[in-house]
Short mmCIF file of C-alpha atoms in Angstrom, two decimals:
data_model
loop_
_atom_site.label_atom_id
_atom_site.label_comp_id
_atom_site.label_asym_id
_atom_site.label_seq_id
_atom_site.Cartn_x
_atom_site.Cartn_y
_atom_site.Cartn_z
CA UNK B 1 0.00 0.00 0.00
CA UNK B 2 1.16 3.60 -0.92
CA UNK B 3 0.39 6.58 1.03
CA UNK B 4 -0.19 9.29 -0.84
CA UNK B 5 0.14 12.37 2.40
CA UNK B 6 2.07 10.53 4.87
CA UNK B 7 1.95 12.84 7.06
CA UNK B 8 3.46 11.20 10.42
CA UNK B 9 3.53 13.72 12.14
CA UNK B 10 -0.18 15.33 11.89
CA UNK B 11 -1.71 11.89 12.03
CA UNK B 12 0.52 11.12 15.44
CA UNK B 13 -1.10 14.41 17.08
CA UNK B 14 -4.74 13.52 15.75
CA UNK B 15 -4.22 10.21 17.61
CA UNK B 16 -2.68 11.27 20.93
CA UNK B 17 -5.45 14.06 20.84
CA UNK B 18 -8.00 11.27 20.42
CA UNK B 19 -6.19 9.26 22.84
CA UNK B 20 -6.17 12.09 25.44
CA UNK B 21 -9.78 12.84 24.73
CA UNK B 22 -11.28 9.31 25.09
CA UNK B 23 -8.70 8.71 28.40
CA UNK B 24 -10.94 11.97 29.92
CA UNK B 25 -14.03 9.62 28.34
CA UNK B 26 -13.61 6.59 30.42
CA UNK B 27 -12.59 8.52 33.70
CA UNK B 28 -15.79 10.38 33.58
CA UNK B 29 -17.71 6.93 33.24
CA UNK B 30 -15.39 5.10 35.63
CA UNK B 31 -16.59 8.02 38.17
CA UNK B 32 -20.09 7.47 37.47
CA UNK B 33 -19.49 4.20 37.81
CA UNK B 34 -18.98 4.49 41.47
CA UNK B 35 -22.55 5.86 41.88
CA UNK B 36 -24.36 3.90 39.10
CA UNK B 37 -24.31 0.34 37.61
CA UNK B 38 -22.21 0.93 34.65
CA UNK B 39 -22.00 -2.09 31.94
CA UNK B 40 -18.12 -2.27 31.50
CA UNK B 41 -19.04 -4.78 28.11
CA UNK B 42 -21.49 -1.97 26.49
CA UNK B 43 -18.15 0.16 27.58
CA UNK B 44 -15.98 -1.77 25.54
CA UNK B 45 -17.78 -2.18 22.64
CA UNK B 46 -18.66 1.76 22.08
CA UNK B 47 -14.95 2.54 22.71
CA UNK B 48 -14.03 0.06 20.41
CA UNK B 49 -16.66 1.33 17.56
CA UNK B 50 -15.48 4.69 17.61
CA UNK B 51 -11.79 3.79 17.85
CA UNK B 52 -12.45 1.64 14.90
CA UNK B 53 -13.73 4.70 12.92
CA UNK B 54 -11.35 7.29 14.14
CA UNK B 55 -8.44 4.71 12.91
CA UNK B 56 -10.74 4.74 9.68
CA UNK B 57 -10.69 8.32 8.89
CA UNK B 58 -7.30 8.74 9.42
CA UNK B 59 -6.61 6.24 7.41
CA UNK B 60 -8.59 7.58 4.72
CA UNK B 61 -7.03 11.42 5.30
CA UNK B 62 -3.52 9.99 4.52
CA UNK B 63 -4.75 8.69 1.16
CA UNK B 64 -3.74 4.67 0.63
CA UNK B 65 -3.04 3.98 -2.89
CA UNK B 66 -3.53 0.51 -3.76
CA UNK B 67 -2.30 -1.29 -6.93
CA UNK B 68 -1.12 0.56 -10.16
CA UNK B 69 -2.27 1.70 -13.33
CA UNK B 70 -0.75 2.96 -16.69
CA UNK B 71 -1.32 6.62 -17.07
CA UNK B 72 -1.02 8.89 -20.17
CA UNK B 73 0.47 12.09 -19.50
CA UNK B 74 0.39 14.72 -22.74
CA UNK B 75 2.96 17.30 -22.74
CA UNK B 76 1.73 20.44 -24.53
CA UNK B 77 3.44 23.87 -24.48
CA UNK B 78 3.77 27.19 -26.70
CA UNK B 79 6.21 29.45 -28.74
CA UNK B 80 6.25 32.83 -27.72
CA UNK B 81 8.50 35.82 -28.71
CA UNK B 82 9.28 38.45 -26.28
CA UNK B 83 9.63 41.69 -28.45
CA UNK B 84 10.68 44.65 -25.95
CA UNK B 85 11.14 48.22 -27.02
CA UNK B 86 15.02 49.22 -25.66
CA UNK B 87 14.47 52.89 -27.35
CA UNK B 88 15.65 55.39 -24.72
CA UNK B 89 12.11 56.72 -23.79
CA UNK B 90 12.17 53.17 -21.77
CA UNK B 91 14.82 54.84 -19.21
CA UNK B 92 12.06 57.47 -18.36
CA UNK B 93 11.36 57.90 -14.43
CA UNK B 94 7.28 57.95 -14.84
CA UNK B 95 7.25 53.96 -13.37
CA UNK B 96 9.67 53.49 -10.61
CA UNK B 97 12.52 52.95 -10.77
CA UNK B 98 12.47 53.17 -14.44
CA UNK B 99 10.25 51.96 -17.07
CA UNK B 100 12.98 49.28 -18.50
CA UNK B 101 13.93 48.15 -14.56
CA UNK B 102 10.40 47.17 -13.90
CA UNK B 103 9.78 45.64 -17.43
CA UNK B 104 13.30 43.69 -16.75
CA UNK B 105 11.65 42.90 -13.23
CA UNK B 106 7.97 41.84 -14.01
CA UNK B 107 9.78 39.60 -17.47
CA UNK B 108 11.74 37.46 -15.31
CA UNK B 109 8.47 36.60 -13.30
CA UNK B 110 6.42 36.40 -16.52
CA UNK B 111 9.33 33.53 -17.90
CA UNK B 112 9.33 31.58 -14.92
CA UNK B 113 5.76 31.28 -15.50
CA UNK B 114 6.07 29.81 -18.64
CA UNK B 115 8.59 27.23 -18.15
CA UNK B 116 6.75 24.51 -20.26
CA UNK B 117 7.06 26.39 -23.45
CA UNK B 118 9.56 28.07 -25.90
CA UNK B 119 10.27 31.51 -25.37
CA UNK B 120 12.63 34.09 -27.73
CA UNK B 121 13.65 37.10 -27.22
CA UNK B 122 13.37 40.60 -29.66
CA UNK B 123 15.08 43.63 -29.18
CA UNK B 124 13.70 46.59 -30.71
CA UNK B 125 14.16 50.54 -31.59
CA UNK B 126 14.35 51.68 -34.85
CA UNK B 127 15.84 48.03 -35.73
CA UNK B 128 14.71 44.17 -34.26
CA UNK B 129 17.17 41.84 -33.41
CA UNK B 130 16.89 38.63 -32.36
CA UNK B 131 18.39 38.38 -28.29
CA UNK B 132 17.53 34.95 -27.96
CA UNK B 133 15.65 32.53 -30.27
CA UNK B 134 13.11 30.27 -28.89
CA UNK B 135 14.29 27.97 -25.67
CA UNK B 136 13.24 26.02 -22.97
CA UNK B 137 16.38 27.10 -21.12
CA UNK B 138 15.58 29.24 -18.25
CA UNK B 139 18.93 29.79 -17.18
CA UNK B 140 19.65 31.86 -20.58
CA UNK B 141 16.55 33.46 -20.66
CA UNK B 142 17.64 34.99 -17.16
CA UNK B 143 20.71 36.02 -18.04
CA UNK B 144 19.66 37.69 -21.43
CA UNK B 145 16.77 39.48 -19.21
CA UNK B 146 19.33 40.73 -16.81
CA UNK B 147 21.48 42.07 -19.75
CA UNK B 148 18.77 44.45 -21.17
CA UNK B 149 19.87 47.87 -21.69
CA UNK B 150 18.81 50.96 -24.04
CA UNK B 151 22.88 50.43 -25.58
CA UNK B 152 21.98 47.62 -27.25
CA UNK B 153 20.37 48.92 -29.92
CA UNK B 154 20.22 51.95 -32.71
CA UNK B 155 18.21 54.90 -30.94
CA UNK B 156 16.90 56.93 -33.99
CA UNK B 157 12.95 56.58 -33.10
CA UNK B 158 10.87 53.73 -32.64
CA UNK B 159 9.37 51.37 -35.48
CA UNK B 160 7.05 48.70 -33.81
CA UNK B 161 6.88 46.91 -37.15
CA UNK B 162 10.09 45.73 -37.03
CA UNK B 163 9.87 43.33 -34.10
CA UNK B 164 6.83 42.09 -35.17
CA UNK B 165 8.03 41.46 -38.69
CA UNK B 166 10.90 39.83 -37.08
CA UNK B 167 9.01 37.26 -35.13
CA UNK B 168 6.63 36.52 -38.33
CA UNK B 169 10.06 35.64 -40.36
CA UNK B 170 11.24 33.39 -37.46
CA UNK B 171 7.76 31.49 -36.79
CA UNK B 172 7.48 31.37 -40.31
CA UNK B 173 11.23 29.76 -40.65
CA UNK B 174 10.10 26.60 -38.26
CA UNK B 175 10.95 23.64 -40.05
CA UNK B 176 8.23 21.58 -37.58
CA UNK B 177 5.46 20.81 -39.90
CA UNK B 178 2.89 20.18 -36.70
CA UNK B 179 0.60 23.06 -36.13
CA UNK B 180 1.95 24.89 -32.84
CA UNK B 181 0.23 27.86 -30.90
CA UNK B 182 2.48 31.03 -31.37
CA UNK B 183 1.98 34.52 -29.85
CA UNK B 184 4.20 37.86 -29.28
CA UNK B 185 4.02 39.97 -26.31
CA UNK B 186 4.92 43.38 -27.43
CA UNK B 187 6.70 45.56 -24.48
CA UNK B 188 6.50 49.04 -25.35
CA UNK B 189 5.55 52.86 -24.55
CA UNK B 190 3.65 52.67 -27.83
CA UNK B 191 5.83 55.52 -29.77
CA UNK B 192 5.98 54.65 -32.88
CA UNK B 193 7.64 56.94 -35.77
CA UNK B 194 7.09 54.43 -38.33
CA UNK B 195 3.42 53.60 -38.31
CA UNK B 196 3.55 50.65 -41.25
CA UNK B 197 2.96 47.72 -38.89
CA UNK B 198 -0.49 46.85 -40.72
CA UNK B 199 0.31 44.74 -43.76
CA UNK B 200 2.40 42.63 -41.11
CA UNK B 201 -0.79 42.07 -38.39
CA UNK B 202 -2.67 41.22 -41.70
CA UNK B 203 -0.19 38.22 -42.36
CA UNK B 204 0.21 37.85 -38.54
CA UNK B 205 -3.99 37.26 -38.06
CA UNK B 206 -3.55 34.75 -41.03
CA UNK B 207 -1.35 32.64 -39.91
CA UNK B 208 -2.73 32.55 -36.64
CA UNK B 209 -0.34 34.37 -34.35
CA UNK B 210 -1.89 36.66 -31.60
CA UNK B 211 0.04 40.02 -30.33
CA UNK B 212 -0.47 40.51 -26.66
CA UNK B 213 0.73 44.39 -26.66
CA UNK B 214 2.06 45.87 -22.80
CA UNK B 215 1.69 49.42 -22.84
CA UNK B 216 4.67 50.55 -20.58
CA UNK B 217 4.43 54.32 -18.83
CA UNK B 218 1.80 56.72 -18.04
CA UNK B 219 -0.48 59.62 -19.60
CA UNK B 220 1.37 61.93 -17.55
CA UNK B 221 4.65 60.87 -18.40
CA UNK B 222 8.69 62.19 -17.77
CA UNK B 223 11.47 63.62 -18.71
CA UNK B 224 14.25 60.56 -20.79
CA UNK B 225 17.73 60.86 -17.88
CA UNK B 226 20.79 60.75 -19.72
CA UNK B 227 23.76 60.64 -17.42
CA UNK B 228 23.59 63.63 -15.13
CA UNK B 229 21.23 65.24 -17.22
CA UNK B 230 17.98 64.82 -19.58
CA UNK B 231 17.79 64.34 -23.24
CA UNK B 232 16.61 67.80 -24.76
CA UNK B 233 13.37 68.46 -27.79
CA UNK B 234 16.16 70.06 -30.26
CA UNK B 235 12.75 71.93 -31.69
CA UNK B 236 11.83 73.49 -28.44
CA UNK B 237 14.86 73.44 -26.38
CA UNK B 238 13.39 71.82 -23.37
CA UNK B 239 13.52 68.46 -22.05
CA UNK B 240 11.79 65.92 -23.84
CA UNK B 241 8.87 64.24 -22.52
CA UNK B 242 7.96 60.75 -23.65
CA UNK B 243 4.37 59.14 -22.80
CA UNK B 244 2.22 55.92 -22.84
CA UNK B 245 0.95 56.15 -26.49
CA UNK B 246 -1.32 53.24 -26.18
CA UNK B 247 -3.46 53.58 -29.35
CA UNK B 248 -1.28 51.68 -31.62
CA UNK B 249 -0.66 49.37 -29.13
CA UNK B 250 -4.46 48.71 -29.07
CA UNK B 251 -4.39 48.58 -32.33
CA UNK B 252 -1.85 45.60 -32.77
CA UNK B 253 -3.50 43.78 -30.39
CA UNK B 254 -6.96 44.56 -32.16
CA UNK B 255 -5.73 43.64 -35.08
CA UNK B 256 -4.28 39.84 -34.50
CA UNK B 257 -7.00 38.80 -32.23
CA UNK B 258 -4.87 39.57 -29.19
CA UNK B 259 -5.25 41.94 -26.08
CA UNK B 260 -4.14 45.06 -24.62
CA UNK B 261 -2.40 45.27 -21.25
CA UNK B 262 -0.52 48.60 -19.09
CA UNK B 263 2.04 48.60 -16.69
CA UNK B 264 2.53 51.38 -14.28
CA UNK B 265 2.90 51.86 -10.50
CA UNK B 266 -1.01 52.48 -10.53
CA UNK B 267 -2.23 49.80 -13.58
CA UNK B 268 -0.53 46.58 -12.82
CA UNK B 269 -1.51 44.46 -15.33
CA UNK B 270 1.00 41.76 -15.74
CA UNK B 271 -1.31 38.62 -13.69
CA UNK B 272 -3.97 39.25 -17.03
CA UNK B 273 -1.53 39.15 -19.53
CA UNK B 274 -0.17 35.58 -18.08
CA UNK B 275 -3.93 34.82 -17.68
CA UNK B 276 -4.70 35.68 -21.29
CA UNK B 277 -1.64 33.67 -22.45
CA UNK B 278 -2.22 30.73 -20.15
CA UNK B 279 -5.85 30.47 -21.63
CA UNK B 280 -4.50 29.69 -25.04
CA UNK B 281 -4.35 26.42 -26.29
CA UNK B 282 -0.89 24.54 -26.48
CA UNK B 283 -0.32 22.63 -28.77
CA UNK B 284 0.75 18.86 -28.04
CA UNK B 285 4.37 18.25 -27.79
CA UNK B 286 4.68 14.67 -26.92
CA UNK B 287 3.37 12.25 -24.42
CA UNK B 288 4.45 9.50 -22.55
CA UNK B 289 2.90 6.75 -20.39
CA UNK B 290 3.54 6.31 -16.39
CA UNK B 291 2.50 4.17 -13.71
CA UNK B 292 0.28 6.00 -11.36
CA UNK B 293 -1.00 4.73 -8.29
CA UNK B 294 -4.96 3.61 -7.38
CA UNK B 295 -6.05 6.20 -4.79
CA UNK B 296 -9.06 4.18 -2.62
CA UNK B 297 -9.26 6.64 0.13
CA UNK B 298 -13.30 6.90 -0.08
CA UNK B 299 -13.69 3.02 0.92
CA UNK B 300 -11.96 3.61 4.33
CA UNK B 301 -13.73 6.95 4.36
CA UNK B 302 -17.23 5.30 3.96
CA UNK B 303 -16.40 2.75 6.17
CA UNK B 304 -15.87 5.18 8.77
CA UNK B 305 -18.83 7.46 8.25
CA UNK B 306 -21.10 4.38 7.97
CA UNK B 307 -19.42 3.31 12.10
CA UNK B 308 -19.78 6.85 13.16
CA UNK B 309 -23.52 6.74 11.83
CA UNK B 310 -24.25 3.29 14.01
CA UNK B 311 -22.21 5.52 17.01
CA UNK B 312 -25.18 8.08 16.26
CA UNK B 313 -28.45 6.35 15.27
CA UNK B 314 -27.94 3.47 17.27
CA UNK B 315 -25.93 4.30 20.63
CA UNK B 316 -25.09 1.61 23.23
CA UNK B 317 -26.48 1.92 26.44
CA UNK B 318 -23.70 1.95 28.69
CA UNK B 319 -25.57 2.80 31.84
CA UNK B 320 -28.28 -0.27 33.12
CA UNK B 321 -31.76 1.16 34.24
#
């Protein structure tokens, strides 16, 4: 027999409790006893009934497994790209401590969570690269995560069509021939100087590959630090401020059947875009067969309901009139 929660130590309290319990039982009978004709027999055979189902339901709470069967277990899982905008309106100060620091922060939650798929990495500004093409290794995932920083690529604007172009030419590159569920989550603060991003959702929708966009700042927005001091509007002279554009980010999402999500010290997001992600369908992977364990904890359970309804119904006169 195989216990499924053997836990010793719970189960040894719940029967010194009992124990204890039953012990103050038979001393308040044993002094009644003394003063009335008390049938020591009946005695016997009530303590022994509801010892008997006592034993039962603990027997049943530790869960006995008994004998084996052959289980099927189906592995299923996703590919998702990770496109996230490393323009330097992502070091602005609106989202503490800076809009890339919490993206880099709430990412390496949002990876762990996904540990049964693939997941790549996109880099973005004016140009996409690919960071870190589509793995089931969490370790590198981390460590590219940890790495992110505006240096990495060109800073002359930001074109969101170019990571999402980027991660239609890689899903499009698989050389799997099964059908697999594929999705982007688009990071950004939703500038976009480019604005040509709709002929690519088109062929995105088609080939069934849903944009989760996560608009990244606020309305109010802040001034982009550089060094010691803030990057300056060469038109106007004054520092530049950078915020959440979130209508083409809408409209991405909109567009390939996806959603739209914010990030921000007051909008925190991030558990519905896992929950949105989660809810689509993976696509089988594999499977593979293991032995699994009979659980038959409800026959000792109704065994010991059915004793503690005789202890009930029909109680055992103990005392003789």
């Amino acid at each position: 027999m195989i216990w499924a929660y053997p836990d010793i130590t719970l189960y040894t309290w719940l029967a010194i409790g009992f124990g204890l319990l039953y012990i103050g039982y038979l001393y308040r009978f044993y002094r009644i006893n003394k003063k009335l004709d008390v049938s020591k027999h009946r005695l016997l055979m009530k303590m022994l009934l509801r010892t008997s189902y006592f034993v039962l339901f603990l027997i049943a709470m530790a869960g006995p497994s008994i004998g084996t069967s052959m289980k099927e277990i189906k592995e299923e899982g996703k590919d998702i790209f990770i496109a996230i905008d490393l323009s330097q309106s992502m070091n602005a100060t609106d989202i503490g401590p800076s809009r890339l620091q919490r993206t880099k922060f709430e990412l390496k939650n949002l990876v762990r969570t996904f540990s049964g798929d693939r997941i790549g990495l996109i880099i973005f500004s004016s140009e996409a690269f690919i960071q870190c093409p589509l793995t089931f290794d969490q370790n590198v995932l981390q460590l590219h995560i940890d790495g992110l920083n505006t240096g990495l690529v060109p800073n002359q604007g930001t074109d969101l069509n170019a990571p999402l172009a980027m991660a239609l030419t890689k899903f499009s590159e698989d050389e799997s021939l099964e059908m697999k569920s594929k999705s982007v989550i688009l990071i950004s603060d939703g500038e976009d100087f480019a604005d040509n991003f709709k002929e690519t959702t088109s062929k995105m929708s088609n080939e069934g590959i849903k944009v989760f966009s996560l608009g990244v700042g606020t309305s109010q927005g802040s001034t982009i630090p550089r060094g010691n001091s803030v990057i300056i509007d060469p038109s106007t002279n004054q520092p530049a401020i950078t915020r959440l554009e979130s209508n083409n980010l809408k409209l991405i999402a909109n567009q390939t059947n996806g959603e739209y999500f914010e990030l921000s010290d007051e909008v925190q997001e991030i558990p519905d875009l896992i929950a949105a992600i989660e809810r689509q369908e993976g696509t089988l992977t594999g499977s593979r067969m293991i032995e699994a364990s009979a659980n038959k904890f409800f026959y000792f359970l109704l065994a010991a309901l059915g004793l503690a309804i005789v202890d009930m119904i029909l109680p055992l006169r103990t005392i003789k009139l």
